[in-house]
PDB file of C-alpha atoms in Angstrom:
ATOM      1  CA  MET A   1      -4.602 -31.309  64.807  1.00  0.00           C
ATOM      2  CA  LYS A   2      -5.907 -27.645  64.644  1.00  0.00           C
ATOM      3  CA  ARG A   3      -2.328 -26.564  63.806  1.00  0.00           C
ATOM      4  CA  ILE A   4      -2.340 -28.767  60.606  1.00  0.00           C
ATOM      5  CA  PHE A   5      -6.051 -27.172  59.701  1.00  0.00           C
ATOM      6  CA  TYR A   6      -4.851 -23.909  60.181  1.00  0.00           C
ATOM      7  CA  ALA A   7      -1.751 -24.330  58.043  1.00  0.00           C
ATOM      8  CA  GLY A   8      -4.234 -26.017  55.247  1.00  0.00           C
ATOM      9  CA  LEU A   9      -6.449 -22.958  55.681  1.00  0.00           C
ATOM     10  CA  LEU A  10      -3.649 -20.337  55.289  1.00  0.00           C
ATOM     11  CA  THR A  11      -2.245 -22.104  52.405  1.00  0.00           C
ATOM     12  CA  ALA A  12      -5.531 -22.149  50.607  1.00  0.00           C
ATOM     13  CA  ILE A  13      -6.220 -18.529  51.452  1.00  0.00           C
ATOM     14  CA  VAL A  14      -2.933 -17.701  49.830  1.00  0.00           C
ATOM     15  CA  VAL A  15      -2.595 -19.988  46.916  1.00  0.00           C
ATOM     16  CA  LEU A  16      -6.367 -19.615  45.711  1.00  0.00           C
ATOM     17  CA  PRO A  17      -5.952 -15.930  44.859  1.00  0.00           C
ATOM     18  CA  ALA A  18      -2.865 -16.414  42.771  1.00  0.00           C
ATOM     19  CA  CYS A  19      -4.960 -18.383  40.373  1.00  0.00           C
ATOM     20  CA  VAL A  20      -7.083 -15.878  39.493  1.00  0.00           C
ATOM     21  CA  THR A  21      -6.524 -14.417  35.906  1.00  0.00           C
ATOM     22  CA  ILE A  22      -8.164 -11.316  35.041  1.00  0.00           C
ATOM     23  CA  ASN A  23      -8.609 -10.726  31.118  1.00  0.00           C
ATOM     24  CA  ILE A  24      -9.039  -7.520  29.577  1.00  0.00           C
ATOM     25  CA  TYR A  25     -10.245  -7.440  25.641  1.00  0.00           C
ATOM     26  CA  PHE A  26      -9.326  -4.178  23.661  1.00  0.00           C
ATOM     27  CA  PRO A  27     -10.678  -4.035  20.352  1.00  0.00           C
ATOM     28  CA  ALA A  28      -8.234  -5.097  17.827  1.00  0.00           C
ATOM     29  CA  ALA A  29      -8.858  -2.185  15.327  1.00  0.00           C
ATOM     30  CA  ALA A  30      -8.573   0.420  18.045  1.00  0.00           C
ATOM     31  CA  ALA A  31      -5.578  -0.955  19.517  1.00  0.00           C
ATOM     32  CA  GLU A  32      -3.852  -1.132  16.265  1.00  0.00           C
ATOM     33  CA  LYS A  33      -4.697   2.492  15.306  1.00  0.00           C
ATOM     34  CA  ALA A  34      -3.524   3.804  18.668  1.00  0.00           C
ATOM     35  CA  ALA A  35      -0.285   1.843  17.824  1.00  0.00           C
ATOM     36  CA  ASP A  36       0.184   3.289  14.522  1.00  0.00           C
ATOM     37  CA  LYS A  37      -0.379   6.931  15.785  1.00  0.00           C
ATOM     38  CA  ILE A  38       2.129   6.207  18.648  1.00  0.00           C
ATOM     39  CA  ILE A  39       4.524   4.984  16.230  1.00  0.00           C
ATOM     40  CA  ASP A  40       4.102   8.121  13.469  1.00  0.00           C
ATOM     41  CA  GLU A  41       4.746  10.365  16.470  1.00  0.00           C
ATOM     42  CA  VAL A  42       7.721   8.599  17.750  1.00  0.00           C
ATOM     43  CA  TRP A  43       9.044   8.881  14.301  1.00  0.00           C
ATOM     44  CA  GLN A  44       8.324  12.545  13.604  1.00  0.00           C
ATOM     45  CA  ILE A  45       9.932  13.577  16.806  1.00  0.00           C
ATOM     46  CA  LYS A  46      13.066  11.623  15.946  1.00  0.00           C
ATOM     47  CA  LYS A  47      13.015  13.449  12.500  1.00  0.00           C
ATOM     48  CA  GLY A  48      12.515  16.626  14.200  1.00  0.00           C
ATOM     49  CA  GLU A  49       9.423  17.252  11.879  1.00  0.00           C
ATOM     50  CA  GLN A  50       7.112  17.773  15.221  1.00  0.00           C
ATOM     51  CA  LYS A  51       7.481  19.569  18.327  1.00  0.00           C
ATOM     52  CA  PRO A  52       6.213  17.849  21.426  1.00  0.00           C
ATOM     53  CA  VAL A  53       2.688  17.742  22.180  1.00  0.00           C
ATOM     54  CA  ASP A  54       3.049  19.653  25.600  1.00  0.00           C
ATOM     55  CA  GLN A  55       4.541  22.771  24.167  1.00  0.00           C
ATOM     56  CA  PRO A  56       2.679  25.663  22.537  1.00  0.00           C
ATOM     57  CA  ALA A  57       3.579  26.217  18.737  1.00  0.00           C
ATOM     58  CA  ASP A  58       4.372  29.774  19.524  1.00  0.00           C
ATOM     59  CA  GLN A  59       7.018  29.288  21.885  1.00  0.00           C
ATOM     60  CA  PRO A  60      10.333  28.468  20.498  1.00  0.00           C
ATOM     61  CA  ALA A  61      11.933  25.029  21.645  1.00  0.00           C
ATOM     62  CA  GLN A  62      14.560  25.406  24.409  1.00  0.00           C
ATOM     63  CA  GLY A  63      17.913  23.798  23.467  1.00  0.00           C
ATOM     64  CA  LYS A  64      19.599  20.910  25.340  1.00  0.00           C
TER      65      LYS A  64
END
């Protein structure tokens, strides 16, 4: 009988935390603005108009 009890208790301990959902809400305007900024940066880098952010402007780009 104890074996069944412990099996049920173990099952409850494993299953119940799996049902927890964590919701994180971001302001829609801020998220949209950030997405637009990232998209603009990606398009500029593809066109070769902007150097990567981590490279200083006074250093020439190293060729591939």
